[in-house]
Structure formats: C-alpha cells, structure tokens
Amino acid sequence: MPSNRRSLLWAGLLISILLLAGIVVFYREVHQLEDPVGVFENRALNKAARSSRIAARPDPEAPSPLPPMSISLQLTEVPKLELASQFLRMWRVSGPNICGALREAGIEMSEWKAASMRNRSYECYFQRIYERDEVRPLSSTFVKVRGDEMGDILEIRAKIIGPTTDAQGRLAPAVLRIFEIIVKQACWRDFEDTLASIQNLRNVEYERFGSYLSFTREAGSANIFNFVLGLKATSSSQVKTKTYFSTERWLRMPAVLLRTSFSGSAWGHPYQPIALNDVASTRRNSRSSWNCG
C-alpha cells in the first residue's frame, strides 16, 4: 500500500508539472498572435543593430579615405609686380608718369600720345633750340620717352648739343636735372652713380642686370652728347623671370577650387582673381603707385 501511494503521488506531481508547462506555452502563443507587428519590429531592430556593428567594423583591405585637399593661396595667386622688381629689372614707372614728373620739374614735355596715325608706338618729348645757324642747331636739348599704348616704356633718349657748362666744365644744373629725374624715376639705384659722369660730360656706358645706360660723346663731334636708357633682358635668367611674372600668362582660378579649397586669403580677405581683361589696368595702377622705397 505504501508503494502504491508513492507511485500515485509521483504520477500526480508529474501531471501537474506538464499541465502547468502546457498552460505557459499556450498563453505565450496567444500573446504572439495578438501583437505580430511588435515582434516583427523587434526582429528588424535586432537585425539592423547587427548590420551596423558589422559595417562599423574596419575592413583591412578597404583603401583609407583621402585627406581633405587644401591648396595654398600662395601657390595660386597672380604674381605681384611689386615682388617682380626684386628679381627682374623692369620699369617701375609708366611713360605718362615719367613725362608728368618732368613737366612738374619745369621741363615742357608733351602729353603721352601716339607718335603718328600709322604708328602704334606712343611717346612724349621735349625739344628746345637755343642757338642755330642756317643748317643745324648749335645749342639745343632734346628728350624723348618712347613706349606703347599701355604706358610701358621701351626706351628713353636724349641729345644735347653745345651744352651750357660752368667754369669747371660741368653741365648746367637745369640740363642735369633732366637726367636726374629720369634715372631716379626709373628707381634703378645702381645707375645713380652715372650722374657724376654725366655732370662732368664724361663718357659712361653701364649695363647691368638686364638694363643699360649710355651717355657718350657723338663720334666726330666734340660738342654733341647722346643719352640712352632702356631694358636689355637678354640673359636666360632674366627671360625666365620675366615670363613667370607676366600677368598675361596667369589665368583665373577655377570656381570649383575656390569653393572647395579655401574661403579666403591668409589675411582674412576673400580671394578675388584678376579678370583677364583687367590685367592691363591693374598693371598700370600698381606701377603708377610704386616708389623706390
């Protein structure tokens, strides 16, 4: 009897456990049927989380992203003419300006204009004849600044015949003043030493760093002197430097680089590229405001 009771007790306990488990499973299935959308969303979120973890994992074979490209403004700016004068012998004054400087000194230079209707060269000049015979002047002063329509100087020439001198044989201050203005306006300070030779009416021929100055007595005449000042950039270094600083060879920066590379210059001002049709006016304005500093 005790054995039978024990068997019945274990059987009843087992049935109770199975019944309880069945009830739990039944209620769980009913809950899932009532909220199928929530189950689907949970599964989708779990899948998305797993995908994001996989995507975030670095791929050793994938190429690394390129660093942001930055273009220095110093490499793309149009060369400044003020800097060019430190490397290249060039006129730091325009034709109209040097003619104006001579007029301000009391030398009656003409206006800067075309030499003739069929000639594209421009010039201003001064001529005064103090004494002449029936054939030619015996005492006169002539000065000409020759260039082009843009105001670029090509050459400056002068001729003095029968110059007035003092007791020491030195050139009269009124005429010497012409050469002083021309040389100092050119801002080629290494040429200023030639003024002493000109004052004493001694021949001097000076060529250095792409330019030349000549003040010589005319052959066959003891009383006629010729003066020439101009550029002579014949060396390869001068030619290469002049080519680099030529603004006509520099184009406007592409707009896409302006948008993506930088928003302004190193001084905090927006970069404004020079239009090709504004190059000439910019060159004239910059040069006219220079001084020998």
XYZ file of N, CA and C in Angstrom, residues 61-270:
630
model
N 41.195 45.550 -45.892
C 41.508 45.604 -47.313
C 40.970 46.846 -48.001
N 40.041 47.548 -47.371
C 39.454 48.738 -47.997
C 40.452 49.891 -47.939
N 40.561 50.725 -49.023
C 41.503 51.854 -49.015
C 41.061 52.931 -48.043
N 42.015 53.553 -47.374
C 41.684 54.605 -46.421
C 41.196 55.840 -47.166
N 40.248 56.584 -46.587
C 39.735 57.779 -47.271
C 40.830 58.817 -47.435
N 40.772 59.567 -48.567
C 41.780 60.590 -48.850
C 41.620 61.770 -47.908
N 42.703 62.351 -47.448
C 42.593 63.535 -46.587
C 42.037 64.708 -47.375
N 41.374 65.651 -46.702
C 40.827 66.817 -47.417
C 41.942 67.595 -48.085
N 41.714 67.976 -49.365
C 42.721 68.683 -50.145
C 42.648 70.166 -49.864
N 43.779 70.758 -49.579
C 43.842 72.196 -49.380
C 44.910 72.758 -50.297
N 44.591 73.842 -51.002
C 45.516 74.481 -51.930
C 45.930 75.820 -51.335
N 47.207 75.984 -51.173
C 47.702 77.222 -50.598
C 47.459 78.383 -51.551
N 46.972 79.493 -51.010
C 46.733 80.678 -51.832
C 48.030 81.208 -52.415
N 49.135 80.987 -51.668
C 50.406 81.495 -52.152
C 50.831 80.836 -53.458
N 50.325 79.629 -53.751
C 50.703 78.930 -54.958
C 49.791 79.260 -56.134
N 48.673 79.933 -55.870
C 47.711 80.167 -56.936
C 47.463 81.641 -57.197
N 47.983 82.509 -56.364
C 47.801 83.936 -56.604
C 48.587 84.398 -57.833
N 48.037 85.385 -58.503
C 48.775 86.017 -59.597
C 49.998 86.720 -59.013
N 51.180 86.545 -59.614
C 52.389 87.188 -59.075
C 52.233 88.698 -58.975
N 52.740 89.258 -57.899
C 52.640 90.692 -57.677
C 53.808 91.396 -58.374
N 53.502 92.467 -59.075
C 54.542 93.206 -59.780
C 55.529 93.834 -58.808
N 55.059 94.168 -57.578
C 55.983 94.726 -56.599
C 57.093 93.742 -56.270
N 56.754 92.449 -56.225
C 57.769 91.432 -55.960
C 58.656 91.207 -57.181
N 58.078 91.378 -58.351
C 58.857 91.141 -59.567
C 60.063 92.062 -59.634
N 59.935 93.279 -59.132
C 61.046 94.229 -59.213
C 62.239 93.795 -58.389
N 62.059 92.858 -57.449
C 63.173 92.366 -56.658
C 63.989 91.319 -57.407
N 63.405 90.725 -58.445
C 64.070 89.662 -59.184
C 64.318 90.017 -60.652
N 63.659 91.039 -61.123
C 63.695 91.333 -62.550
C 63.833 92.830 -62.760
N 64.779 93.219 -63.616
C 64.908 94.634 -63.947
C 63.724 95.030 -64.808
N 62.967 95.990 -64.355
C 61.780 96.414 -65.085
C 61.502 97.876 -64.760
N 60.724 98.506 -65.630
C 60.325 99.889 -65.386
C 59.328 99.926 -64.231
N 59.620 100.717 -63.235
C 58.705 100.873 -62.106
C 57.913 102.172 -62.215
N 57.898 102.738 -63.390
C 57.126 103.943 -63.655
C 56.594 103.826 -65.076
N 55.445 104.365 -65.329
C 54.881 104.326 -66.676
C 55.338 105.538 -67.482
N 55.151 105.452 -68.790
C 55.517 106.562 -69.653
C 54.810 107.856 -69.286
N 53.468 107.840 -69.149
C 52.777 109.080 -68.778
C 53.253 109.657 -67.452
N 53.619 108.781 -66.500
C 54.042 109.289 -65.192
C 55.411 109.959 -65.240
N 56.338 109.366 -65.975
C 57.660 109.993 -66.041
C 57.604 111.298 -66.846
N 56.731 111.346 -67.839
C 56.531 112.604 -68.572
C 55.943 113.662 -67.647
N 55.008 113.246 -66.782
C 54.425 114.184 -65.826
C 55.442 114.667 -64.807
N 56.333 113.760 -64.373
C 57.368 114.169 -63.417
C 58.305 115.203 -64.038
N 58.632 115.035 -65.295
C 59.490 116.016 -65.975
C 58.764 117.355 -66.119
N 57.467 117.312 -66.427
C 56.711 118.569 -66.544
C 56.661 119.297 -65.205
N 56.494 118.542 -64.122
C 56.446 119.165 -62.792
C 57.766 119.846 -62.450
N 58.850 119.356 -63.041
C 60.162 119.965 -62.797
C 60.416 121.160 -63.721
N 59.438 121.548 -64.512
C 59.576 122.712 -65.376
C 60.051 122.407 -66.777
N 60.135 121.124 -67.120
C 60.549 120.723 -68.474
C 59.284 120.507 -69.294
N 59.132 121.224 -70.369
C 57.857 121.258 -71.093
C 57.696 120.027 -71.988
N 57.490 118.876 -71.366
C 57.256 117.639 -72.110
C 55.850 117.649 -72.707
N 55.703 117.063 -73.874
C 54.382 116.945 -74.487
C 53.577 115.873 -73.753
N 52.301 115.762 -74.075
C 51.464 114.712 -73.497
C 51.819 113.362 -74.108
N 51.512 112.313 -73.374
C 51.742 110.937 -73.848
C 50.706 110.621 -74.923
N 51.154 110.418 -76.153
C 50.214 110.190 -77.247
C 50.892 109.396 -78.356
N 50.081 108.958 -79.312
C 50.614 108.181 -80.439
C 51.574 109.041 -81.252
N 52.657 108.402 -81.689
C 53.661 109.138 -82.453
C 53.093 109.633 -83.775
N 52.222 108.832 -84.411
C 51.575 109.223 -85.658
C 50.355 108.325 -85.858
N 49.550 108.638 -86.844
C 48.333 107.865 -87.075
C 48.647 106.435 -87.494
N 49.716 106.217 -88.214
C 50.071 104.890 -88.702
C 51.080 104.176 -87.810
N 51.480 104.824 -86.738
C 52.482 104.247 -85.840
C 51.816 103.900 -84.513
N 52.005 102.675 -84.049
C 51.357 102.224 -82.824
C 52.170 102.568 -81.582
N 53.372 103.116 -81.757
C 54.170 103.498 -80.596
C 53.668 104.832 -80.036
N 53.869 105.007 -78.737
C 53.469 106.230 -78.047
C 54.714 106.918 -77.514
N 54.599 108.221 -77.273
C 55.765 108.963 -76.813
C 55.353 110.296 -76.215
N 56.282 110.867 -75.486
C 56.244 112.280 -75.116
C 57.651 112.820 -75.311
N 57.793 114.081 -75.603
C 59.118 114.601 -75.918
C 59.213 116.080 -75.540
N 60.449 116.523 -75.497
C 60.747 117.928 -75.228
C 61.902 118.335 -76.141
N 61.801 119.493 -76.770
C 62.883 119.999 -77.617
C 62.950 121.511 -77.479
N 64.160 121.958 -77.236
C 64.366 123.414 -77.184
C 65.686 123.738 -77.876
N 65.594 124.642 -78.853
C 66.768 125.081 -79.608
C 67.155 126.470 -79.101
N 68.354 126.578 -78.581
C 68.822 127.845 -78.016
C 69.560 128.693 -79.061
N 70.256 128.018 -79.971
C 71.026 128.746 -80.987
C 71.181 127.843 -82.208
N 71.111 128.430 -83.389
C 71.288 127.653 -84.605
C 71.846 128.516 -85.719
N 72.444 127.844 -86.677
C 72.886 128.566 -87.878
C 71.893 128.265 -88.983
N 72.293 128.465 -90.222
C 71.360 128.256 -91.322
C 71.065 126.779 -91.580
N 71.903 125.885 -91.051
C 71.766 124.469 -91.361
C 71.265 123.654 -90.187
N 71.860 123.843 -89.012
C 71.561 122.947 -87.901
C 71.627 123.709 -86.571
N 71.062 123.116 -85.521
C 71.178 123.755 -84.208
C 72.614 123.737 -83.702
N 72.990 124.803 -83.054
C 74.315 124.900 -82.430
C 74.244 124.622 -80.934
N 73.072 124.842 -80.379
C 72.854 124.577 -78.955
C 71.380 124.199 -78.770
N 71.144 122.996 -78.298
C 69.762 122.538 -78.128
C 69.725 121.371 -77.145
N 68.517 121.101 -76.672
C 68.264 119.956 -75.769
C 67.042 119.218 -76.290
N 67.176 117.895 -76.406
C 66.071 117.073 -76.910
C 65.928 115.843 -76.006
N 64.688 115.545 -75.615
C 64.396 114.386 -74.763
C 63.165 113.685 -75.322
N 63.199 112.345 -75.389
C 62.031 111.581 -75.847
C 61.875 110.325 -74.984
N 60.645 110.128 -74.508
C 60.277 108.892 -73.799
C 59.373 108.112 -74.737
N 59.798 106.923 -75.123
C 59.061 106.138 -76.117
C 58.534 104.853 -75.486
N 57.278 104.503 -75.841
C 56.670 103.292 -75.291
C 55.495 102.832 -76.120
N 54.502 102.233 -75.446
C 53.332 101.737 -76.161
C 52.056 102.302 -75.560
N 50.936 101.881 -76.114
C 49.638 102.415 -75.696
C 49.341 102.125 -74.235
N 49.851 100.993 -73.696
C 49.613 100.624 -72.312
C 50.422 101.461 -71.339
N 51.343 102.260 -71.843
C 52.183 103.071 -70.972
C 53.514 102.436 -70.648
N 53.778 101.239 -71.161
C 55.064 100.585 -70.926
C 56.166 101.320 -71.686
N 57.241 101.619 -70.994
C 58.354 102.340 -71.609
C 59.247 101.354 -72.354
N 59.623 101.725 -73.557
C 60.575 100.934 -74.327
C 61.983 101.500 -74.198
N 62.096 102.832 -74.243
C 63.416 103.450 -74.219
C 63.271 104.941 -73.968
N 64.289 105.518 -73.345
C 64.356 106.968 -73.144
C 65.641 107.470 -73.795
N 65.511 108.456 -74.640
C 66.670 109.020 -75.343
C 66.746 110.531 -75.122
N 67.957 111.022 -75.188
C 68.172 112.474 -75.086
C 69.401 112.845 -75.910
N 69.418 114.062 -76.376
C 70.579 114.591 -77.129
C 70.768 116.044 -76.710
N 71.969 116.356 -76.344
C 72.277 117.751 -76.021
C 73.406 118.206 -76.948
N 73.186 119.345 -77.544
C 74.156 119.925 -78.474
C 74.633 121.249 -77.886
N 75.937 121.386 -77.808
C 76.517 122.641 -77.274
C 76.002 122.930 -75.887
N 76.108 121.994 -74.938
C 75.533 122.220 -73.610
C 76.212 123.374 -72.869
N 75.439 124.045 -72.071
C 75.966 125.117 -71.229
C 76.701 124.502 -70.054
N 77.868 125.001 -69.756
C 78.683 124.485 -68.656
C 79.143 125.630 -67.766
N 79.607 125.263 -66.563
C 80.136 126.274 -65.650
C 81.646 126.397 -65.840
N 82.283 127.100 -64.944
C 83.731 127.354 -65.083
C 84.548 126.078 -64.981
N 84.026 125.056 -64.277
C 84.735 123.790 -64.145
C 84.381 122.802 -65.269
N 83.624 123.248 -66.237
C 83.246 122.387 -67.346
C 82.141 121.394 -67.020
N 81.394 121.666 -65.968
C 80.306 120.779 -65.571
C 78.991 121.230 -66.205
N 78.140 120.259 -66.472
C 76.859 120.525 -67.139
C 75.990 121.432 -66.285
N 75.286 122.335 -66.942
C 74.416 123.273 -66.237
C 73.354 122.531 -65.443
N 73.041 122.976 -64.205
C 72.060 122.284 -63.364
C 70.696 122.097 -64.028
N 70.279 123.074 -64.860
C 68.969 122.962 -65.491
C 68.895 121.764 -66.429
N 69.998 121.463 -67.135
C 70.019 120.309 -68.038
C 70.292 119.029 -67.261
N 71.179 119.079 -66.277
C 71.458 117.899 -65.453
C 70.198 117.411 -64.745
N 69.328 118.341 -64.419
C 68.086 117.975 -63.732
C 67.271 116.978 -64.554
N 67.317 117.070 -65.868
C 66.582 116.131 -66.735
C 67.056 114.706 -66.487
N 68.368 114.515 -66.476
C 68.907 113.171 -66.298
C 68.693 112.657 -64.871
N 68.748 113.546 -63.909
C 68.499 113.149 -62.522
C 67.075 112.608 -62.366
N 66.110 113.301 -62.949
C 64.713 112.860 -62.839
C 64.522 111.516 -63.526
N 65.083 111.367 -64.725
C 64.911 110.113 -65.474
C 65.486 108.935 -64.700
N 66.710 109.070 -64.212
C 67.368 107.961 -63.513
C 66.659 107.647 -62.194
N 66.283 108.665 -61.448
C 65.647 108.417 -60.154
C 64.216 107.906 -60.301
N 63.514 108.346 -61.341
C 62.169 107.816 -61.581
C 62.212 106.342 -61.971
N 63.278 105.931 -62.641
C 63.409 104.513 -63.005
C 63.636 103.648 -61.779
N 64.089 104.239 -60.678
C 64.314 103.510 -59.417
C 65.393 102.437 -59.546
N 66.333 102.638 -60.422
C 67.470 101.717 -60.543
C 68.648 102.396 -59.845
N 68.758 102.178 -58.568
C 69.698 102.942 -57.753
C 71.151 102.671 -58.107
N 71.418 101.495 -58.657
C 72.801 101.228 -59.038
C 73.213 102.052 -60.248
N 72.253 102.744 -60.896
C 72.579 103.620 -62.021
C 72.824 105.065 -61.590
N 72.526 105.403 -60.346
C 72.633 106.797 -59.911
C 74.076 107.283 -59.896
N 75.025 106.345 -59.785
C 76.437 106.760 -59.802
C 76.849 107.333 -61.153
N 76.092 107.019 -62.193
C 76.448 107.533 -63.526
C 76.171 109.028 -63.648
N 75.397 109.598 -62.743
C 75.059 111.020 -62.837
C 76.297 111.900 -62.679
N 77.269 111.428 -61.905
C 78.501 112.210 -61.750
C 79.252 112.311 -63.077
N 79.271 111.202 -63.842
C 79.936 111.233 -65.153
C 79.178 112.126 -66.117
N 77.840 112.067 -66.072
C 77.043 112.924 -66.955
C 77.275 114.396 -66.621
N 77.336 114.702 -65.332
C 77.558 116.101 -64.932
C 78.892 116.617 -65.439
N 79.893 115.759 -65.472
C 81.214 116.173 -65.933
C 81.432 115.917 -67.421
N 80.358 115.552 -68.129
C 80.396 115.320 -69.578
C 81.452 114.278 -69.957
N 81.501 113.211 -69.147
C 82.395 112.104 -69.441
C 81.597 110.931 -69.987
N 82.180 110.206 -70.918
C 81.501 109.039 -71.470
C 81.288 107.984 -70.379
N 80.100 107.419 -70.369
C 79.802 106.331 -69.449
C 78.831 105.374 -70.144
N 79.185 104.118 -70.138
C 78.314 103.076 -70.677
C 78.161 102.004 -69.606
N 76.957 101.840 -69.151
C 76.701 100.979 -67.991
C 75.604 99.987 -68.344
N 75.927 98.714 -68.232
C 74.937 97.660 -68.493
C 74.983 96.674 -67.337
N 73.859 96.464 -66.716
C 73.818 95.565 -65.563
C 72.412 95.041 -65.349
N 72.319 93.763 -65.113
C 71.080 93.109 -64.685
C 69.898 93.436 -65.599
N 70.118 93.327 -66.898
C 69.008 93.459 -67.825
C 68.662 94.859 -68.259
N 69.505 95.850 -67.975
C 69.232 97.215 -68.426
C 70.549 97.900 -68.768
N 70.448 99.021 -69.449
C 71.664 99.701 -69.888
C 71.456 101.209 -69.855
N 72.539 101.901 -69.638
C 72.572 103.362 -69.688
C 73.815 103.763 -70.456
N 73.637 104.712 -71.336
C 74.758 105.174 -72.156
C 74.705 106.698 -72.258
N 75.811 107.342 -71.951
C 75.967 108.783 -72.166
C 77.325 108.962 -72.820
N 77.321 109.230 -74.103
C 78.565 109.258 -74.868
C 78.620 110.477 -75.783
N 79.834 110.880 -76.030
C 80.075 111.965 -76.981
C 79.930 111.408 -78.397
N 79.194 112.125 -79.247
C 78.953 111.639 -80.605
C 80.245 111.616 -81.411
N 80.426 110.531 -82.178
C 81.658 110.393 -82.961
C 81.779 111.542 -83.972
N 82.955 112.104 -84.039
C 83.203 113.187 -84.988
C 82.764 114.541 -84.508
N 82.263 114.627 -83.297
C 81.820 115.916 -82.769
C 82.219 116.013 -81.305
N 82.775 117.146 -80.935
C 83.231 117.325 -79.552
C 82.162 117.955 -78.674
N 81.043 118.313 -79.278
C 80.067 119.098 -78.513
C 78.643 118.544 -78.595
N 78.519 117.271 -78.993
C 77.197 116.630 -79.069
C 77.240 115.355 -78.221
N 76.242 115.208 -77.339
C 76.191 114.068 -76.431
C 74.844 113.356 -76.578
N 74.909 112.034 -76.590
C 73.703 111.208 -76.700
C 73.512 110.383 -75.424
N 72.252 110.310 -74.994
C 71.898 109.575 -73.776
C 70.832 108.545 -74.133
N 71.011 107.317 -73.621
C 70.028 106.249 -73.838
C 69.863 105.476 -72.540
N 68.618 105.190 -72.187
C 68.316 104.358 -71.026
C 67.207 103.388 -71.411
N 67.430 102.105 -71.185
C 66.404 101.122 -71.572
C 66.667 99.757 -70.976
N 65.811 98.824 -71.314
C 65.911 97.445 -70.849
C 66.629 96.597 -71.891
N 67.353 95.613 -71.385
C 68.047 94.688 -72.273
C 68.108 93.326 -71.587
N 66.940 92.710 -71.452
C 66.837 91.423 -70.745
C 67.165 90.296 -71.706
N 68.468 90.084 -71.910
C 68.882 89.056 -72.867
C 69.327 87.766 -72.195
N 69.676 87.798 -70.906
C 70.135 86.583 -70.241
C 68.960 85.634 -70.031
N 69.266 84.332 -69.959
C 68.196 83.333 -69.808
C 67.465 83.508 -68.488
N 68.182 83.877 -67.418
C 67.521 84.062 -66.128
C 66.540 85.228 -66.169
N 66.920 86.310 -66.855
C 66.024 87.450 -66.977
C 64.777 87.097 -67.780
N 64.974 86.360 -68.861
C 63.841 85.979 -69.703
C 62.888 85.070 -68.939
N 63.411 84.091 -68.216
C 62.559 83.172 -67.454
C 61.814 83.904 -66.350
N 62.504 84.809 -65.671
C 61.854 85.558 -64.595
C 60.764 86.462 -65.137
N 61.036 87.099 -66.257
C 60.029 87.969 -66.874
C 58.814 87.164 -67.298
N 59.034 85.958 -67.815
C 57.923 85.098 -68.217
C 57.074 84.712 -67.026
N 57.704 84.383 -65.908
C 56.960 83.975 -64.716
C 56.084 85.103 -64.201
N 56.619 86.310 -64.157
C 55.872 87.431 -63.592
C 54.935 88.094 -64.600
N 54.887 87.598 -65.830
C 53.982 88.176 -66.809
C 52.545 87.791 -66.459
N 51.712 88.782 -66.139
C 50.341 88.506 -65.711
C 49.485 87.935 -66.840
N 49.900 88.179 -68.099
C 49.123 87.638 -69.210
C 49.158 86.111 -69.247
N 50.125 85.493 -68.579
C 50.246 84.035 -68.599
C 49.505 83.372 -67.444
N 48.880 84.155 -66.567
C 48.171 83.598 -65.411
C 46.670 83.712 -65.644
N 45.954 82.595 -65.502
C 44.524 82.554 -65.761
C 43.742 82.633 -64.462
N 42.436 82.896 -64.611
C 41.550 82.926 -63.458
C 41.483 81.544 -62.814
N 41.488 81.499 -61.480
C 41.390 80.220 -60.795
C 40.001 79.620 -61.007
N 39.893 78.295 -61.284
C 38.579 77.658 -61.461
C 37.703 77.842 -60.237
N 36.415 78.073 -60.474
C 35.482 78.330 -59.373
C 35.378 77.150 -58.432
N 35.514 75.921 -58.954
C 35.371 74.748 -58.092
C 36.468 74.721 -57.040
N 37.674 75.195 -57.386
C 38.750 75.250 -56.400
C 38.493 76.319 -55.366
N 37.893 77.424 -55.818
C 37.579 78.488 -54.873
C 36.582 78.018 -53.830
N 35.607 77.157 -54.242
C 34.568 76.709 -53.313
C 35.076 75.637 -52.375
N 35.893 74.731 -52.880
C 36.246 73.558 -52.095
C 37.561 73.678 -51.354
N 38.456 74.570 -51.813
C 39.794 74.571 -51.242
C 39.948 75.576 -50.105
N 39.444 76.784 -50.290
C 39.605 77.791 -49.264
C 38.526 78.842 -49.439
N 38.298 79.569 -48.337
C 37.266 80.596 -48.369
C 37.838 81.985 -48.384
N 39.115 82.150 -48.182
C 39.711 83.479 -48.190
C 41.203 83.385 -48.190
N 41.844 84.540 -48.220
C 43.297 84.587 -48.262
C 43.858 84.493 -46.858
N 45.188 84.473 -46.778
C 45.841 84.332 -45.493
C 45.615 85.545 -44.609
N 45.209 86.645 -45.168
C 44.943 87.855 -44.386
C 43.478 88.016 -44.037
N 42.678 87.055 -44.320
C 41.291 87.096 -43.945
C 40.391 87.776 -44.936
N 40.903 88.133 -46.098
C 40.089 88.772 -47.124
C 39.751 87.765 -48.204
N 38.557 87.822 -48.766
C 38.210 86.864 -49.823
C 39.096 87.031 -51.030
